[in-house]
Amino acid sequence: MNAAVTEILPTVGFAASALAVTLSRAHVADIVEALNEHPPAYAADVLLDLPKARAVDVLDQPELREPGAILKALPLERAVAFIQAMSSDRVADLFRNDLSEPERHRYVAKLDHETKAALASLLAYPEHSAGAIMTTEFVSVPADWTVARTLDHVRTVERTRETVYAIYVLDPVTGGLQQAVALRRLISAEPGALVGSAAGRREPVSVSPLTDREEVARLIAKYNLLAVPVVDDNSRVLGIVTVDDVIDAMIAETTEDVHKLGGMEALGVPYREIGFFSMIQKRAGWLSVLLLGEMLTASVLQHYEGALEKAIVLTLFIPLIMSSGGNSGSQATSLIIRALALRELVPGDWWRVALRELPTGITLGAILGAIGVVRVVVWQKLGFYDYGEHWLLVAATVGAALLGIVTFGSLTGSMLPFIMTRLGFDPASASAPFVATLVDVSGLAIYFSIASLILTGTLL
Amino acid sequence: MNAAVTEILPTVGFAASALAVTLSRAHVADIVEALNEHPPAYAADVLLDLPKARAVDVLDQPELREPGAILKALPLERAVAFIQAMSSDRVADLFRNDLSEPERHRYVAKLDHETKAALASLLAYPEHSAGAIMTTEFVSVPADWTVARTLDHVRTVERTRETVYAIYVLDPVTGGLQQAVALRRLISAEPGALVGSAAGRREPVSVSPLTDREEVARLIAKYNLLAVPVVDDNSRVLGIVTVDDVIDAMIAETTEDVHKLGGMEALGVPYREIGFFSMIQKRAGWLSVLLLGEMLTASVLQHYEGALEKAIVLTLFIPLIMSSGGNSGSQATSLIIRALALRELVPGDWWRVALRELPTGITLGAILGAIGVVRVVVWQKLGFYDYGEHWLLVAATVGAALLGIVTFGSLTGSMLPFIMTRLGFDPASASAPFVATLVDVSGLAIYFSIASLILTGTLL
């Protein structure tokens, strides 16, 4: 809790009604932060004492924790009134994630027809789609309205719309989206002119309700939009996704990706709030899978046991060589994952990437190989360690193995995100630990093949 | 290039002037995408044929490549006219990153006083600070203006301001920021009332010019703002950071973080555009450092060479045990890096995290240890491999080592981002490969210590 919030909410025991007075001047985001530190029943008391518009504002924040429990602690009539006034995307979110089946029924029975219909249509869309995160509170007017009439309409509905900065101009007959007008242009347009005169000449950018939220974010970022309309096949506007919803979605996506890149399931809950057993569950799965994969290294080593017995010196370099393959793979995989996310690369570019990573891997491998050779030579010459009479061959083995494994790691790491995409997984699942495990097993095989090539007849 | 863009720009040889006609109807982001596929001289020709406002719009897009070279290809007078009309944050960016010293001089000499002053103040701020990414094109009015007068002013300046949706109300005497008014509220307010009557009761959110762009993004996301004012110590507004600049900054930060998490320097350029040698440079540095670190594993193994000679069976499990430590460390580190970025955790929380990761690590270690023991027992019993007469002790060694190393990995991985922060580095530099390398070296020591504890007198 930051200082400002501590001032707002001095103690848990503080009377909720006195508190509501203090809260009425605070930013809604700060109120949410303060309420999150208290049990739902207390938050409900505070909401009852706030002016209704303010209470609804609080409930509209996606950052508010346990909104379901807070609603449950309110008298049914008040809860229903709040739900009807909330923005439809938040209500859909609430119904999807925070309410139990009997609660959902209890509220739906009391909702007015309009809210019920909006809710039903939003709930039908898959999670993370534009349809699921859109709001139905937008401004649209027929193309035969004038600028003045449109401005009057905007003034009337302003309080009940998520944004009024983008106004959608519809075909008066079909209701299809024709143009998007920015409020900034509208206020300086000729009042008697048709509303469309204030629109740019460009086709409005729009998405389908099934468009993924990542793609919506990409379009909003690319075209610097404040909202993007979601249209059906007949170009009728179903709702809009606003820039602040997109920012929330971007933050959530990044969190998910970073968790996956770390080799685990995305937590889905803040670190400090997740329960001990949920945490174990999210982490143990991948760790166990990776361990099972890594067990193949034991099998590979068993296979080369004879070589190991004859030349124990080979053992010394196993960790070093394996990890270099993993590290170069991890670099390549995170480069490609990000380039795919930014659409700098598309799945069809895999061969271009392969052609690029091959020389890159060889060069990186040559650099690391040279360092490896120098290490063996220096240790031998300075007497830190005696690699035996064939120390030069040992150095050559280490150098060649590093060259081979770093090349292999770069290629594998760069191809894995493409393979994950093709298989229908999130490319971010091609995590550093996953790549490292893949490369470890094959890396050992490469190492021992090179060793037997170079050392047979001398050490082996 | 997507289909729409291919339509816009059919061939490289296509006459630039004919093209400009086609382009005048396209979205500016699509024009930028099309121009990016052509040499700067061609782009300059196209800009000369576009209406000035449209050309400036194109130059204002941060996605436009080589804007410096494009300006250089324009007649000096036109280039200067464009620069004066561009938004100040973009001009600052251009001067900072895309122009050589003599070019900077050539343009600055011709700029009008206002542009020159704005530029000088923006260039004085450190990169990635609010001061460096802010624009000075915002709307502010004294608090003694009426709503009607303010709206008139907005209509007049609308075309030259980056956003007019947030209007900053200043103290008429000191010029200090008093309130922020949303245009949506202003248009429905009483025309004769003071402009401040349309403001919320809340203190406006603001930042200092030295605030990091990540913090600006956090505030915009938290308070759902379209812009945040940047104020000096006397609360005078220096500029604003708009939501679209913040989105661009967020995308750039995520790219940087993902690259760092992969164990390399951030590329800073799209994957398909970076030159071969720059790519090698960005990747070879960390790979070499990690290799040098990993060389300590060879020293650790040399130390335990006696044990390895006596019990070659211990070698078989080296990769498996080492990688489990690295994987658990990588999970913990990415969890903490993300929680720190989201401010779910602050640097002072390190001990809370340690207290949490200790039992988590022990539990995860116990799970992996159990899997390890089962593996040895099953292979022994099914006759896949003979671990010798002391196979049960070998199983115990593997199990105990996994328990110890996973616990150690979770703790190290979770503490490393805190240590990086304390040392003044980006916590995202605590990459999976970095953690793995740290854990590998100490993991081997743990493994052999446990082995000598359990196996001395039997195998050792």
Tab-separated table of C-alpha atoms in Angstrom, chain A residues 2 24-27 29-30 33 54 61 154-155 158-159 161-165 182-185 187-188 201-203 205 220-224 226 243-244 247 250-251 254-255 258-259 261-264 267 270-272 274-276 279-280 283-284 287-288 290-292 294-295 297-299 301-302 305 308-309 312 315-316 319-320 322-324 327-328 330-332 334-336 338-339 342 344-345 349 352-353 356-357 359-360 363-364 367-368 371 375 385 387 410 432-433 440 444, chain B residues 2 24-27 29-30 33 54 61 154-155 158-159 161-165 182-185 187-188 201-203 205 220-224 226 243-244 247 250-251 254-255 258-259 261-264 267 270-272 274-276 279-280 283-284 287-288 290-292 294-295 297-299 301-302 305 308-309 312 315-316 319-320 322-324 327-328 330-332 334-336 338-339 342 344-345 349 352-353 356-357 359-360 363-364 367-368 371 375 385 387 410 432-433 440 444:
chain	number	residue	atom	x	y	z
A	2	ASN	CA	1.455	3.368	-0.884
A	24	SER	CA	-15.500	10.532	-2.496
A	25	ARG	CA	-12.592	12.872	-3.297
A	26	ALA	CA	-10.080	10.135	-4.145
A	27	HIS	CA	-9.240	8.693	-7.550
A	29	ALA	CA	-8.079	3.587	-8.821
A	30	ASP	CA	-6.875	4.561	-5.340
A	33	GLU	CA	-6.392	-0.205	-4.118
A	54	ARG	CA	-19.087	6.480	-7.697
A	61	GLN	CA	-12.461	-1.307	-12.333
A	154	VAL	CA	-23.352	13.051	-27.427
A	155	ARG	CA	-24.145	15.527	-24.632
A	158	GLU	CA	-22.123	11.161	-22.426
A	159	ARG	CA	-22.465	9.914	-18.828
A	161	ARG	CA	-20.958	5.735	-22.576
A	162	GLU	CA	-17.496	4.302	-22.029
A	163	THR	CA	-16.077	6.737	-24.556
A	164	VAL	CA	-17.617	9.481	-26.692
A	165	TYR	CA	-14.371	10.424	-28.407
A	182	ALA	CA	-13.447	11.843	-33.772
A	183	LEU	CA	-15.150	14.166	-31.289
A	184	ARG	CA	-12.266	16.643	-31.692
A	185	ARG	CA	-13.156	17.058	-35.365
A	187	ILE	CA	-16.721	20.141	-32.314
A	188	SER	CA	-15.000	22.272	-34.925
A	201	ARG	CA	-11.602	9.982	-45.856
A	202	ARG	CA	-10.270	6.659	-44.628
A	203	GLU	CA	-12.198	3.455	-44.123
A	205	VAL	CA	-10.558	0.215	-38.837
A	220	ILE	CA	-4.931	0.118	-31.677
A	221	ALA	CA	-1.173	0.614	-31.315
A	222	LYS	CA	-0.598	0.776	-35.069
A	223	TYR	CA	-3.372	3.237	-35.892
A	224	ASN	CA	-3.139	5.202	-32.603
A	226	LEU	CA	-8.784	5.398	-28.716
A	243	VAL	CA	-7.673	1.754	-25.414
A	244	ASP	CA	-7.706	1.311	-21.625
A	247	ILE	CA	-3.682	-1.650	-22.140
A	250	MET	CA	-1.435	-5.997	-23.045
A	251	ILE	CA	-0.208	-6.062	-19.451
A	254	THR	CA	3.019	-9.769	-21.133
A	255	THR	CA	2.692	-11.297	-17.667
A	258	VAL	CA	7.058	-13.837	-19.105
A	259	HIS	CA	5.751	-16.643	-16.901
A	261	LEU	CA	9.184	-17.982	-20.915
A	262	GLY	CA	10.333	-18.854	-17.402
A	263	GLY	CA	9.150	-22.410	-17.986
A	264	MET	CA	5.896	-22.533	-16.038
A	267	LEU	CA	-0.002	-17.760	-12.583
A	270	PRO	CA	-0.588	-11.658	-8.440
A	271	TYR	CA	2.439	-13.356	-6.848
A	272	ARG	CA	1.572	-12.244	-3.340
A	274	ILE	CA	-1.719	-16.913	-5.039
A	275	GLY	CA	-2.173	-19.781	-2.564
A	276	PHE	CA	0.729	-22.080	-1.750
A	279	MET	CA	1.691	-21.975	-6.852
A	280	ILE	CA	3.118	-25.504	-6.556
A	283	ARG	CA	5.271	-24.746	-11.264
A	284	ALA	CA	5.561	-28.477	-10.583
A	287	LEU	CA	9.397	-28.889	-13.835
A	288	SER	CA	8.389	-32.554	-13.807
A	290	LEU	CA	11.368	-31.110	-18.050
A	291	LEU	CA	12.901	-33.534	-15.546
A	292	LEU	CA	11.424	-36.474	-17.434
A	294	GLU	CA	16.175	-34.451	-19.074
A	295	MET	CA	16.271	-38.103	-17.951
A	297	THR	CA	20.525	-37.354	-20.810
A	298	ALA	CA	21.129	-40.156	-18.300
A	299	SER	CA	20.286	-42.664	-21.009
A	301	LEU	CA	25.409	-40.988	-20.885
A	302	GLN	CA	24.781	-44.670	-20.132
A	305	GLU	CA	29.683	-45.092	-20.421
A	308	LEU	CA	33.489	-41.999	-19.956
A	309	GLU	CA	35.388	-44.754	-18.152
A	312	ILE	CA	37.122	-39.234	-17.417
A	315	THR	CA	33.129	-35.521	-18.008
A	316	LEU	CA	34.668	-32.243	-16.940
A	319	PRO	CA	28.067	-28.992	-18.028
A	320	LEU	CA	29.916	-26.286	-19.922
A	322	MET	CA	25.492	-28.489	-22.528
A	323	SER	CA	24.757	-25.088	-21.047
A	324	SER	CA	26.236	-23.254	-24.029
A	327	ASN	CA	21.968	-20.536	-23.740
A	328	SER	CA	22.281	-20.012	-27.474
A	330	SER	CA	17.347	-19.544	-25.310
A	331	GLN	CA	18.570	-16.401	-27.082
A	332	ALA	CA	17.260	-17.532	-30.427
A	334	SER	CA	13.212	-15.356	-27.205
A	335	LEU	CA	14.193	-13.342	-30.305
A	336	ILE	CA	11.779	-15.264	-32.486
A	338	ARG	CA	9.029	-11.562	-29.720
A	339	ALA	CA	9.379	-11.039	-33.468
A	342	LEU	CA	5.162	-8.072	-33.072
A	344	GLU	CA	7.880	-8.723	-37.664
A	345	LEU	CA	7.856	-12.382	-38.649
A	349	ASP	CA	9.116	-17.012	-42.511
A	352	ARG	CA	14.212	-17.291	-43.780
A	353	VAL	CA	14.984	-17.492	-40.071
A	356	ARG	CA	19.807	-16.580	-40.929
A	357	GLU	CA	20.333	-18.563	-37.722
A	359	PRO	CA	25.470	-18.664	-40.137
A	360	THR	CA	24.731	-16.799	-36.878
A	363	THR	CA	29.788	-17.693	-35.925
A	364	LEU	CA	28.689	-17.707	-32.285
A	367	ILE	CA	33.651	-17.675	-30.907
A	368	LEU	CA	32.693	-19.914	-27.973
A	371	ILE	CA	37.278	-19.544	-25.915
A	375	ARG	CA	40.783	-22.402	-21.709
A	385	TYR	CA	45.348	-29.119	-14.645
A	387	TYR	CA	44.636	-33.120	-19.455
A	410	SER	CA	20.548	-21.557	-32.308
A	432	ALA	CA	14.262	-21.190	-22.226
A	433	PRO	CA	14.097	-24.296	-19.984
A	440	ASP	CA	20.891	-30.897	-23.669
A	444	LEU	CA	25.429	-34.738	-25.334
B	2	ASN	CA	-0.190	-7.209	-45.824
B	24	SER	CA	-3.953	10.283	-49.775
B	25	ARG	CA	-6.895	7.991	-48.974
B	26	ALA	CA	-4.923	5.405	-47.004
B	27	HIS	CA	-4.381	5.219	-43.250
B	29	ALA	CA	0.048	3.723	-40.574
B	30	ASP	CA	-0.393	1.856	-43.851
B	33	GLU	CA	4.356	0.464	-43.757
B	54	ARG	CA	-0.429	14.420	-44.592
B	61	GLN	CA	4.849	8.150	-36.954
B	154	VAL	CA	-10.055	24.163	-28.338
B	155	ARG	CA	-11.716	24.585	-31.743
B	158	GLU	CA	-7.442	21.513	-32.361
B	159	ARG	CA	-5.448	20.811	-35.537
B	161	ARG	CA	-2.482	19.716	-30.675
B	162	GLU	CA	-1.611	16.073	-30.148
B	163	THR	CA	-4.737	15.627	-28.028
B	164	VAL	CA	-7.529	17.991	-26.982
B	165	TYR	CA	-9.383	15.416	-24.913
B	182	ALA	CA	-12.030	16.021	-19.966
B	183	LEU	CA	-13.434	17.341	-23.243
B	184	ARG	CA	-16.416	15.005	-22.882
B	185	ARG	CA	-17.409	16.786	-19.677
B	187	ILE	CA	-19.096	19.908	-24.058
B	188	SER	CA	-22.011	19.157	-21.741
B	201	ARG	CA	-13.038	16.893	-7.713
B	202	ARG	CA	-9.838	14.880	-7.819
B	203	GLU	CA	-6.309	16.202	-7.908
B	205	VAL	CA	-2.411	12.917	-11.787
B	220	ILE	CA	-1.891	5.763	-17.406
B	221	ALA	CA	-2.980	2.137	-17.103
B	222	LYS	CA	-4.012	2.497	-13.467
B	223	TYR	CA	-6.041	5.688	-13.834
B	224	ASN	CA	-7.291	4.944	-17.389
B	226	LEU	CA	-5.631	9.452	-22.272
B	243	VAL	CA	-1.667	7.107	-24.311
B	244	ASP	CA	-0.437	6.163	-27.798
B	247	ILE	CA	1.572	2.043	-25.777
B	250	MET	CA	5.155	-0.465	-23.404
B	251	ILE	CA	5.748	-2.518	-26.543
B	254	THR	CA	8.384	-5.697	-23.386
B	255	THR	CA	10.636	-6.420	-26.363
B	258	VAL	CA	11.982	-10.582	-23.479
B	259	HIS	CA	15.378	-10.242	-25.158
B	261	LEU	CA	15.198	-12.738	-20.319
B	262	GLY	CA	16.554	-14.825	-23.193
B	263	GLY	CA	20.062	-13.996	-22.016
B	264	MET	CA	21.186	-11.355	-24.516
B	267	LEU	CA	18.386	-5.893	-30.181
B	270	PRO	CA	13.475	-5.553	-35.695
B	271	TYR	CA	14.896	-9.073	-36.165
B	272	ARG	CA	14.704	-8.944	-39.955
B	274	ILE	CA	19.448	-5.971	-37.881
B	275	GLY	CA	22.777	-6.510	-39.613
B	276	PHE	CA	24.647	-9.797	-39.235
B	279	MET	CA	23.321	-9.477	-34.224
B	280	ILE	CA	26.506	-11.378	-33.363
B	283	ARG	CA	24.412	-12.224	-28.640
B	284	ALA	CA	28.098	-13.149	-28.315
B	287	LEU	CA	27.114	-16.102	-24.347
B	288	SER	CA	30.836	-15.634	-23.687
B	290	LEU	CA	28.014	-17.268	-19.402
B	291	LEU	CA	30.591	-19.674	-20.857
B	292	LEU	CA	33.310	-18.191	-18.663
B	294	GLU	CA	30.142	-22.084	-16.616
B	295	MET	CA	33.872	-22.931	-16.784
B	297	THR	CA	31.773	-26.237	-13.364
B	298	ALA	CA	34.864	-27.797	-14.945
B	299	SER	CA	36.883	-26.660	-11.939
B	301	LEU	CA	34.342	-31.393	-11.390
B	302	GLN	CA	38.152	-31.466	-11.361
B	305	GLU	CA	37.597	-36.167	-9.957
B	308	LEU	CA	34.000	-39.533	-10.386
B	309	GLU	CA	36.672	-42.154	-11.012
B	312	ILE	CA	31.196	-43.270	-12.722
B	315	THR	CA	28.254	-38.785	-13.874
B	316	LEU	CA	25.037	-40.085	-15.374
B	319	PRO	CA	22.928	-33.041	-16.484
B	320	LEU	CA	19.578	-34.001	-14.978
B	322	MET	CA	21.979	-29.415	-12.873
B	323	SER	CA	19.167	-28.616	-15.249
B	324	SER	CA	16.496	-29.071	-12.569
B	327	ASN	CA	14.740	-24.682	-14.393
B	328	SER	CA	13.411	-24.011	-10.903
B	330	SER	CA	14.311	-19.722	-14.104
B	331	GLN	CA	10.696	-20.070	-12.932
B	332	ALA	CA	11.332	-18.134	-9.748
B	334	SER	CA	10.648	-14.736	-14.162
B	335	LEU	CA	7.900	-14.674	-11.527
B	336	ILE	CA	9.736	-12.082	-9.479
B	338	ARG	CA	7.252	-9.635	-13.574
B	339	ALA	CA	5.910	-8.966	-10.068
B	342	LEU	CA	3.905	-4.641	-12.032
B	344	GLU	CA	3.090	-6.223	-6.963
B	345	LEU	CA	6.415	-6.438	-5.146
B	349	ASP	CA	9.833	-7.312	-0.092
B	352	ARG	CA	8.907	-11.941	2.228
B	353	VAL	CA	9.732	-13.604	-1.088
B	356	ARG	CA	7.798	-17.901	0.496
B	357	GLU	CA	10.266	-19.449	-1.943
B	359	PRO	CA	8.924	-23.805	1.421
B	360	THR	CA	7.925	-23.656	-2.269
B	363	THR	CA	8.056	-28.849	-1.918
B	364	LEU	CA	9.018	-28.686	-5.594
B	367	ILE	CA	8.355	-33.772	-5.877
B	368	LEU	CA	11.282	-33.865	-8.312
B	371	ILE	CA	10.490	-38.722	-9.416
B	375	ARG	CA	13.447	-43.492	-11.981
B	385	TYR	CA	20.507	-50.499	-16.099
B	387	TYR	CA	23.485	-49.178	-10.729
B	410	SER	CA	14.227	-21.373	-6.310
B	432	ALA	CA	17.090	-17.724	-17.252
B	433	PRO	CA	20.580	-18.524	-18.660
B	440	ASP	CA	24.916	-25.034	-12.147
B	444	LEU	CA	27.435	-29.509	-8.696
